[in-house]
Tab-separated table of C-alpha atoms in Angstrom:
chain	number	residue	atom	x	y	z
A	11	MET	CA	-124.936	-83.286	-83.608
A	12	LYS	CA	-125.514	-82.312	-79.978
A	13	HIS	CA	-127.005	-85.774	-79.398
A	14	VAL	CA	-123.642	-87.355	-80.268
A	15	HIS	CA	-121.876	-88.525	-77.111
A	16	GLY	CA	-119.036	-90.831	-76.217
A	17	GLY	CA	-119.503	-94.534	-75.658
A	18	ASP	CA	-120.959	-95.422	-79.063
A	19	VAL	CA	-119.424	-98.895	-79.091
A	20	TYR	CA	-122.367	-100.292	-81.064
A	21	HIS	CA	-121.251	-98.713	-84.336
A	22	HIS	CA	-117.556	-99.374	-83.724
A	23	ALA	CA	-117.358	-103.040	-82.790
A	24	GLY	CA	-113.947	-104.214	-81.666
A	25	CYS	CA	-112.625	-100.762	-80.835
A	26	LEU	CA	-111.035	-100.029	-77.471
A	27	ASP	CA	-113.297	-97.282	-76.158
A	28	PHE	CA	-111.610	-94.160	-74.777
A	29	SER	CA	-114.631	-91.966	-75.580
A	30	ALA	CA	-116.613	-92.705	-72.379
A	31	ASN	CA	-115.215	-91.842	-68.956
A	32	CYS	CA	-116.116	-94.493	-66.394
A	33	ASN	CA	-114.225	-96.067	-63.513
A	34	PRO	CA	-111.374	-97.983	-65.219
A	35	LEU	CA	-111.930	-100.997	-62.954
A	36	GLY	CA	-115.211	-101.809	-64.695
A	37	THR	CA	-118.532	-102.595	-63.000
A	38	PRO	CA	-117.903	-103.961	-59.478
A	39	GLN	CA	-118.813	-107.579	-58.738
A	40	GLY	CA	-121.241	-106.527	-56.019
A	41	VAL	CA	-123.287	-104.590	-58.564
A	42	ARG	CA	-123.210	-107.466	-61.029
A	43	GLN	CA	-124.451	-109.822	-58.308
A	44	ALA	CA	-127.232	-107.412	-57.321
A	45	VAL	CA	-128.396	-107.291	-60.948
A	46	THR	CA	-128.461	-111.088	-61.085
A	47	ASP	CA	-130.291	-111.350	-57.768
A	48	SER	CA	-132.921	-108.827	-58.903
A	49	LEU	CA	-134.062	-110.967	-61.841
A	50	ASP	CA	-136.611	-112.818	-59.722
A	51	GLU	CA	-138.296	-109.472	-58.994
A	52	LEU	CA	-138.745	-108.419	-62.609
A	53	VAL	CA	-142.392	-109.497	-62.462
A	54	ASN	CA	-143.036	-106.667	-59.975
A	55	TYR	CA	-143.342	-102.957	-60.593
A	56	PRO	CA	-140.419	-100.983	-59.135
A	57	GLN	CA	-140.896	-99.451	-55.709
A	58	VAL	CA	-142.383	-95.970	-56.071
A	59	GLY	CA	-140.267	-93.525	-54.103
A	60	TYR	CA	-137.268	-95.916	-54.091
A	61	GLU	CA	-137.110	-95.726	-50.289
A	62	GLU	CA	-134.209	-98.138	-49.735
A	63	LEU	CA	-132.070	-96.496	-52.404
A	64	LYS	CA	-132.858	-92.994	-51.158
A	65	MET	CA	-131.851	-93.929	-47.615
A	66	ALA	CA	-128.617	-95.505	-48.864
A	67	ILE	CA	-127.719	-92.362	-50.852
A	68	ALA	CA	-128.569	-90.106	-47.898
A	69	ASP	CA	-126.280	-92.169	-45.682
A	70	TYR	CA	-123.489	-92.108	-48.282
A	71	GLU	CA	-123.757	-88.336	-48.831
A	72	GLU	CA	-124.516	-87.562	-45.165
A	73	VAL	CA	-127.628	-85.547	-45.988
A	74	PRO	CA	-131.302	-85.912	-44.965
A	75	LYS	CA	-133.090	-88.377	-47.232
A	76	ASP	CA	-135.751	-85.825	-48.165
A	77	GLN	CA	-132.996	-83.814	-49.915
A	78	VAL	CA	-132.369	-86.692	-52.368
A	79	ILE	CA	-134.046	-87.225	-55.730
A	80	CYS	CA	-133.139	-89.963	-58.233
A	81	GLY	CA	-133.417	-90.280	-61.979
A	82	ASN	CA	-132.848	-92.574	-64.918
A	83	GLY	CA	-129.293	-91.267	-65.129
A	84	ALA	CA	-128.267	-87.708	-64.300
A	85	ALA	CA	-129.469	-86.780	-67.786
A	86	GLU	CA	-133.097	-87.443	-66.854
A	87	LEU	CA	-132.752	-85.158	-63.846
A	88	ILE	CA	-131.509	-82.355	-66.101
A	89	TYR	CA	-134.648	-82.649	-68.210
A	90	THR	CA	-136.917	-83.047	-65.169
A	91	LEU	CA	-135.376	-80.036	-63.454
A	92	THR	CA	-135.874	-77.776	-66.457
A	93	LEU	CA	-139.450	-79.023	-66.882
A	94	ALA	CA	-140.242	-78.232	-63.238
A	95	LEU	CA	-138.476	-74.860	-63.275
A	96	LYS	CA	-139.726	-73.689	-66.693
A	97	PRO	CA	-136.939	-71.111	-67.128
A	98	LYS	CA	-137.193	-68.413	-69.760
A	99	ASN	CA	-133.502	-67.460	-69.720
A	100	ALA	CA	-130.515	-69.657	-68.953
A	101	LEU	CA	-126.732	-69.348	-68.835
A	102	VAL	CA	-124.239	-72.131	-69.597
A	103	PHE	CA	-120.550	-72.437	-70.363
A	104	ALA	CA	-119.319	-73.083	-73.893
A	105	PRO	CA	-117.982	-75.710	-74.097
A	106	THR	CA	-119.768	-77.896	-71.560
A	107	PHE	CA	-122.005	-80.966	-71.402
A	108	ALA	CA	-124.556	-80.654	-74.222
A	109	GLU	CA	-127.574	-81.976	-72.307
A	110	TYR	CA	-128.011	-78.721	-70.388
A	111	GLU	CA	-128.638	-76.656	-73.481
A	112	GLN	CA	-130.575	-79.472	-75.150
A	113	ALA	CA	-133.013	-79.734	-72.230
A	114	LEU	CA	-133.380	-75.953	-72.069
A	115	GLU	CA	-133.963	-75.555	-75.795
A	116	ASN	CA	-136.587	-78.311	-75.741
A	117	LEU	CA	-138.645	-76.083	-73.435
A	118	GLY	CA	-138.095	-72.995	-75.557
A	119	ALA	CA	-135.762	-71.306	-73.082
A	120	SER	CA	-133.325	-68.701	-74.370
A	121	VAL	CA	-129.801	-70.006	-73.745
A	122	SER	CA	-126.888	-67.591	-73.356
A	123	TYR	CA	-123.323	-68.855	-73.549
A	124	TYR	CA	-120.297	-67.745	-71.603
A	125	LYS	CA	-117.421	-68.671	-73.890
A	126	LEU	CA	-114.476	-70.352	-72.221
A	127	LYS	CA	-111.523	-69.095	-74.229
A	128	LYS	CA	-108.408	-70.992	-75.209
A	129	GLU	CA	-106.310	-67.931	-74.318
A	130	ARG	CA	-107.514	-68.290	-70.710
A	131	GLY	CA	-106.943	-72.021	-70.653
A	132	PHE	CA	-110.712	-72.599	-70.892
A	133	GLN	CA	-111.236	-71.150	-67.411
A	134	PRO	CA	-113.849	-68.459	-66.622
A	135	GLY	CA	-112.760	-64.924	-65.821
A	136	GLU	CA	-114.188	-62.224	-63.581
A	137	ASP	CA	-116.359	-61.090	-66.487
A	138	PHE	CA	-118.511	-64.178	-65.891
A	139	PHE	CA	-120.165	-62.412	-62.950
A	140	GLY	CA	-121.404	-59.704	-65.288
A	141	CYS	CA	-123.469	-62.361	-67.067
A	142	LEU	CA	-125.316	-63.242	-63.839
A	143	THR	CA	-128.111	-60.737	-64.212
A	144	PRO	CA	-131.540	-60.909	-62.500
A	145	GLN	CA	-132.996	-61.900	-65.883
A	146	VAL	CA	-131.213	-65.275	-65.753
A	147	ASP	CA	-133.501	-67.970	-64.309
A	148	VAL	CA	-131.014	-70.836	-64.169
A	149	VAL	CA	-127.255	-71.346	-64.480
A	150	PHE	CA	-125.691	-74.729	-65.251
A	151	LEU	CA	-122.077	-75.320	-64.226
A	152	CYS	CA	-120.100	-78.547	-64.566
A	153	ASN	CA	-117.315	-79.138	-62.037
A	154	PRO	CA	-114.914	-80.433	-63.221
A	155	ASN	CA	-116.081	-79.285	-66.611
A	156	ASN	CA	-116.823	-81.683	-69.453
A	157	PRO	CA	-114.887	-81.983	-71.780
A	158	THR	CA	-111.980	-79.935	-70.398
A	159	GLY	CA	-111.657	-81.644	-67.001
A	160	LEU	CA	-110.820	-78.285	-65.406
A	161	LEU	CA	-111.959	-77.509	-61.879
A	162	LEU	CA	-113.767	-74.476	-60.566
A	163	GLU	CA	-112.480	-73.228	-57.227
A	164	LYS	CA	-114.930	-73.353	-54.343
A	165	SER	CA	-114.526	-69.633	-53.680
A	166	PHE	CA	-115.595	-68.930	-57.271
A	167	LEU	CA	-118.607	-71.232	-56.913
A	168	GLN	CA	-119.633	-69.664	-53.610
A	169	SER	CA	-119.509	-66.197	-55.169
A	170	VAL	CA	-121.663	-67.419	-58.061
A	171	LEU	CA	-124.086	-69.052	-55.626
A	172	GLU	CA	-124.456	-65.900	-53.537
A	173	LEU	CA	-125.073	-63.693	-56.568
A	174	CYS	CA	-127.594	-66.205	-57.890
A	175	ARG	CA	-129.346	-66.162	-54.511
A	176	LYS	CA	-129.673	-62.383	-54.627
A	177	ASN	CA	-131.036	-62.585	-58.173
A	178	HIS	CA	-133.433	-65.475	-57.403
A	179	THR	CA	-131.564	-67.619	-59.931
A	180	MET	CA	-131.338	-71.406	-59.664
A	181	LEU	CA	-127.744	-72.680	-59.723
A	182	VAL	CA	-127.275	-76.254	-60.942
A	183	VAL	CA	-123.790	-77.689	-60.378
A	184	ASP	CA	-122.969	-80.991	-62.039
A	185	GLU	CA	-120.537	-82.860	-59.770
A	186	CYS	CA	-120.698	-86.196	-61.602
A	187	PHE	CA	-116.930	-86.239	-62.224
A	188	LEU	CA	-115.930	-84.866	-58.836
A	189	ASP	CA	-115.492	-88.445	-57.594
A	190	PHE	CA	-112.213	-88.615	-59.537
A	191	VAL	CA	-110.725	-85.407	-58.155
A	192	GLU	CA	-108.023	-85.814	-55.506
A	193	GLU	CA	-109.719	-83.562	-52.921
A	194	PRO	CA	-113.400	-83.436	-53.924
A	195	GLU	CA	-114.543	-81.810	-50.683
A	196	ARG	CA	-112.490	-78.712	-51.569
A	197	HIS	CA	-114.608	-78.155	-54.665
A	198	SER	CA	-118.076	-79.432	-53.748
A	199	LEU	CA	-120.959	-77.173	-52.725
A	200	LYS	CA	-122.724	-79.935	-50.795
A	201	SER	CA	-122.282	-78.054	-47.520
A	202	GLU	CA	-124.410	-75.213	-48.971
A	203	ILE	CA	-127.539	-77.117	-50.006
A	204	SER	CA	-129.396	-76.746	-46.682
A	205	SER	CA	-128.813	-72.978	-46.513
A	206	HIS	CA	-129.407	-72.171	-50.199
A	207	SER	CA	-132.782	-73.059	-51.657
A	208	ASN	CA	-131.554	-72.038	-55.127
A	209	LEU	CA	-128.849	-74.749	-55.299
A	210	PHE	CA	-129.173	-78.156	-56.986
A	211	LEU	CA	-126.284	-80.655	-57.217
A	212	LEU	CA	-126.163	-83.403	-59.844
A	213	LYS	CA	-124.512	-86.742	-59.100
A	214	ALA	CA	-124.356	-90.083	-60.911
A	215	PHE	CA	-123.557	-93.755	-60.385
A	216	THR	CA	-122.506	-93.977	-64.043
A	217	LYS	CA	-118.918	-92.794	-63.711
A	218	ARG	CA	-118.133	-93.744	-60.116
A	219	TYR	CA	-119.214	-97.368	-60.521
A	220	ALA	CA	-118.898	-97.913	-64.297
A	221	MET	CA	-122.577	-98.768	-64.672
A	222	ALA	CA	-123.641	-96.518	-67.542
A	223	GLY	CA	-125.922	-99.191	-68.993
A	224	ILE	CA	-128.066	-99.333	-65.847
A	225	ARG	CA	-128.920	-95.593	-65.920
A	226	LEU	CA	-128.957	-94.179	-62.410
A	227	GLY	CA	-128.275	-90.664	-61.176
A	228	TYR	CA	-129.351	-88.483	-58.275
A	229	GLY	CA	-129.641	-84.901	-57.180
A	230	LEU	CA	-129.198	-83.144	-53.848
A	231	CYS	CA	-131.269	-80.073	-53.013
A	232	GLY	CA	-132.459	-78.377	-49.839
A	233	ASN	CA	-135.520	-76.874	-51.546
A	234	LEU	CA	-138.106	-79.527	-50.708
A	235	GLU	CA	-140.896	-77.688	-52.515
A	236	PHE	CA	-138.876	-77.722	-55.713
A	237	LEU	CA	-138.072	-81.415	-55.314
A	238	GLU	CA	-141.789	-82.063	-54.916
A	239	GLN	CA	-142.439	-80.138	-58.131
A	240	MET	CA	-139.803	-82.224	-59.904
A	241	GLY	CA	-141.529	-85.339	-58.613
A	242	LYS	CA	-144.808	-84.194	-60.131
A	243	VAL	CA	-143.315	-83.980	-63.625
A	244	THR	CA	-141.387	-87.250	-63.387
A	245	GLN	CA	-142.824	-90.310	-65.075
A	246	PRO	CA	-143.956	-93.054	-62.654
A	247	TRP	CA	-141.591	-95.999	-62.091
A	248	ASN	CA	-138.663	-94.128	-63.643
A	249	LEU	CA	-136.176	-96.312	-61.736
A	250	SER	CA	-136.244	-99.989	-62.647
A	251	VAL	CA	-136.017	-102.787	-60.081
A	252	ILE	CA	-132.541	-103.522	-61.425
A	253	ALA	CA	-131.369	-99.908	-61.075
A	254	GLN	CA	-132.611	-99.631	-57.485
A	255	LYS	CA	-130.944	-102.857	-56.373
A	256	ALA	CA	-127.738	-102.043	-58.248
A	257	GLY	CA	-127.567	-98.603	-56.653
A	258	VAL	CA	-127.899	-99.924	-53.104
A	259	ALA	CA	-125.186	-102.500	-53.783
A	260	ALA	CA	-122.870	-99.965	-55.448
A	261	LEU	CA	-122.833	-97.651	-52.451
A	262	LYS	CA	-121.256	-100.430	-50.388
A	263	GLU	CA	-118.247	-100.649	-52.747
A	264	LYS	CA	-115.911	-98.384	-50.770
A	265	ASP	CA	-112.672	-100.277	-51.518
A	266	TYR	CA	-113.552	-100.397	-55.210
A	267	VAL	CA	-114.040	-96.609	-55.311
A	268	ARG	CA	-110.754	-96.026	-53.479
A	269	GLN	CA	-108.844	-98.335	-55.824
A	270	GLY	CA	-110.428	-96.765	-58.916
A	271	ARG	CA	-109.512	-93.268	-57.743
A	272	GLU	CA	-105.914	-94.272	-57.020
A	273	MET	CA	-105.608	-95.834	-60.475
A	274	VAL	CA	-106.967	-92.690	-62.140
A	275	PHE	CA	-104.576	-90.412	-60.232
A	276	ARG	CA	-101.590	-92.574	-61.117
A	277	GLU	CA	-102.507	-93.110	-64.771
A	278	LEU	CA	-103.522	-89.497	-65.411
A	279	ARG	CA	-100.103	-88.279	-64.247
A	280	TRP	CA	-98.410	-90.831	-66.511
A	281	MET	CA	-100.604	-89.977	-69.513
A	282	LYS	CA	-99.970	-86.244	-69.155
A	283	GLU	CA	-96.229	-86.829	-69.164
A	284	GLU	CA	-96.408	-89.118	-72.222
A	285	PHE	CA	-98.585	-86.630	-74.129
A	286	ARG	CA	-96.060	-83.882	-73.366
A	287	LYS	CA	-93.198	-86.065	-74.643
A	288	LEU	CA	-95.092	-86.413	-77.928
A	289	GLY	CA	-95.585	-82.666	-78.135
A	290	ILE	CA	-99.377	-82.974	-77.980
A	291	PRO	CA	-100.979	-79.830	-76.464
A	292	ILE	CA	-102.918	-80.866	-73.336
A	293	TYR	CA	-104.911	-79.067	-70.658
A	294	ASP	CA	-104.518	-79.720	-66.954
A	295	SER	CA	-107.537	-81.962	-66.496
A	296	GLN	CA	-108.235	-83.061	-62.924
A	297	ALA	CA	-110.946	-85.555	-63.898
A	298	ASN	CA	-110.708	-89.123	-65.207
A	299	TYR	CA	-110.171	-87.906	-68.767
A	300	LEU	CA	-107.667	-85.817	-70.695
A	301	PHE	CA	-108.560	-82.906	-72.997
A	302	PHE	CA	-106.112	-82.118	-75.772
A	303	GLU	CA	-105.541	-80.793	-79.297
A	304	GLY	CA	-104.524	-82.863	-82.301
A	305	PRO	CA	-104.812	-83.245	-86.078
A	306	LYS	CA	-108.285	-82.611	-87.476
A	307	ASP	CA	-108.511	-86.194	-88.726
A	308	LEU	CA	-107.215	-87.799	-85.514
A	309	TRP	CA	-110.531	-89.478	-84.694
A	310	GLU	CA	-110.594	-91.268	-88.049
A	311	ARG	CA	-106.958	-92.310	-87.823
A	312	CYS	CA	-107.437	-93.727	-84.332
A	313	GLU	CA	-110.665	-95.501	-85.287
A	314	ARG	CA	-108.936	-97.258	-88.176
A	315	ARG	CA	-106.425	-98.594	-85.655
A	316	GLY	CA	-109.109	-99.874	-83.264
A	317	ILE	CA	-109.148	-96.939	-80.822
A	318	LEU	CA	-112.282	-94.864	-80.185
A	319	ILE	CA	-111.628	-91.345	-78.855
A	320	ARG	CA	-114.067	-88.470	-78.281
A	321	ASP	CA	-114.159	-85.890	-81.060
A	322	CYS	CA	-115.205	-82.714	-79.211
A	323	SER	CA	-116.024	-80.633	-82.287
A	324	ASN	CA	-119.781	-80.884	-81.626
A	325	TYR	CA	-119.441	-79.088	-78.280
A	326	THR	CA	-120.665	-75.510	-78.503
A	327	GLY	CA	-117.576	-73.307	-78.563
A	328	LEU	CA	-115.170	-75.906	-79.959
A	329	THR	CA	-114.029	-76.757	-83.473
A	330	LYS	CA	-112.309	-79.667	-85.200
A	331	GLY	CA	-109.046	-80.595	-83.541
A	332	TYR	CA	-110.159	-80.882	-79.902
A	333	TYR	CA	-110.404	-84.318	-78.305
A	334	ARG	CA	-111.003	-86.091	-75.019
A	335	VAL	CA	-109.781	-89.515	-73.909
A	336	ALA	CA	-110.683	-91.496	-70.818
A	337	VAL	CA	-108.149	-92.674	-68.266
A	338	LYS	CA	-108.202	-96.463	-68.370
A	339	LYS	CA	-106.025	-99.329	-67.123
A	340	HIS	CA	-102.292	-98.995	-67.749
A	341	GLU	CA	-102.080	-101.580	-70.523
A	342	GLU	CA	-104.995	-99.906	-72.298
A	343	ASN	CA	-103.440	-96.466	-71.882
A	344	GLN	CA	-100.191	-97.884	-73.277
A	345	ARG	CA	-102.104	-99.044	-76.356
A	346	LEU	CA	-103.522	-95.547	-76.868
A	347	LEU	CA	-100.097	-93.943	-76.532
A	348	GLN	CA	-98.578	-96.411	-78.985
A	349	ILE	CA	-101.208	-95.456	-81.569
A	350	LEU	CA	-100.580	-91.753	-80.937
A	351	ARG	CA	-96.836	-92.273	-81.358
A	352	GLU	CA	-97.454	-93.922	-84.713
A	353	ILE	CA	-99.680	-91.044	-85.808
A	354	CYS	CA	-97.229	-88.396	-84.577
A	355	GLY	CA	-94.479	-90.210	-86.501
A	356	GLU	CA	-96.575	-90.043	-89.655
A	357	GLU	CA	-97.097	-86.316	-89.100
A	358	LYS	CA	-93.323	-85.756	-89.132
A	359	GLU	CA	-92.725	-87.722	-92.342
């Protein structure tokens, strides 16, 4: 069940997909054109080392290019990182993105869970620091967290990072959804990567540019020896010609990113208000998705009406009745709310 993710449109043809959280504007035209233009190069092997893409990412992130590593989606980097690190003991939130624990368990690592409790609004408490013992080899944090959409304050992250440094623990922070936060710089640890060799940041093109089907992610890390070790356990030609060209083109789409962010901010505020009017318990997500509680059969009832939402019951730490929906275009969000109104009306009958 941990392999079940959102975005399974192939088994639900015709459904409006709210289960995957990508930029609501769809794939930008510049990326589409780059994919088309790359077709003449399909006869060639991809460039080893993806020099042009790496330089473009370094320029975008304002970091040295040797601190950049790319993967076939951020998910591949999670697996590559764990393979290079070979941790014996790991710590993750519950709930959080399932690929962390999946990658760790594949290597036989012992995974400990810090349970995010409903009574605390699914936010960590001070007792989290007691879990950061010297025996922990790696900690995975997702900011904002998936599926809750809740942010971790930078002061909290810096305290975690410093304790991990003292304990010689690798801290991996997944910032893939930080692009849709109103003030991402207030929550990112990017300024710490050069001074902390135990810090690795995960990023992705998937959400920011709505190009999940291309598979392209990257990591930022100041520990060049560790990046070299990751490179040694990465399969050759892991980035296709198409992915490399699409990535370079995507990073030029500044207006598209700005417009997508503004749409998410506007629509998320509207959706929260409409959910509250319906009496649906929601959490204060700051990402491009909304985490909420509903009837245990809500997924099935939405699917029958042509709406695909994310059933979160397969997340460690959650049960039936927790859901996540993407923030999409207004007319699509209106369709979702209309379906939820119908279902809420049935509940009252």
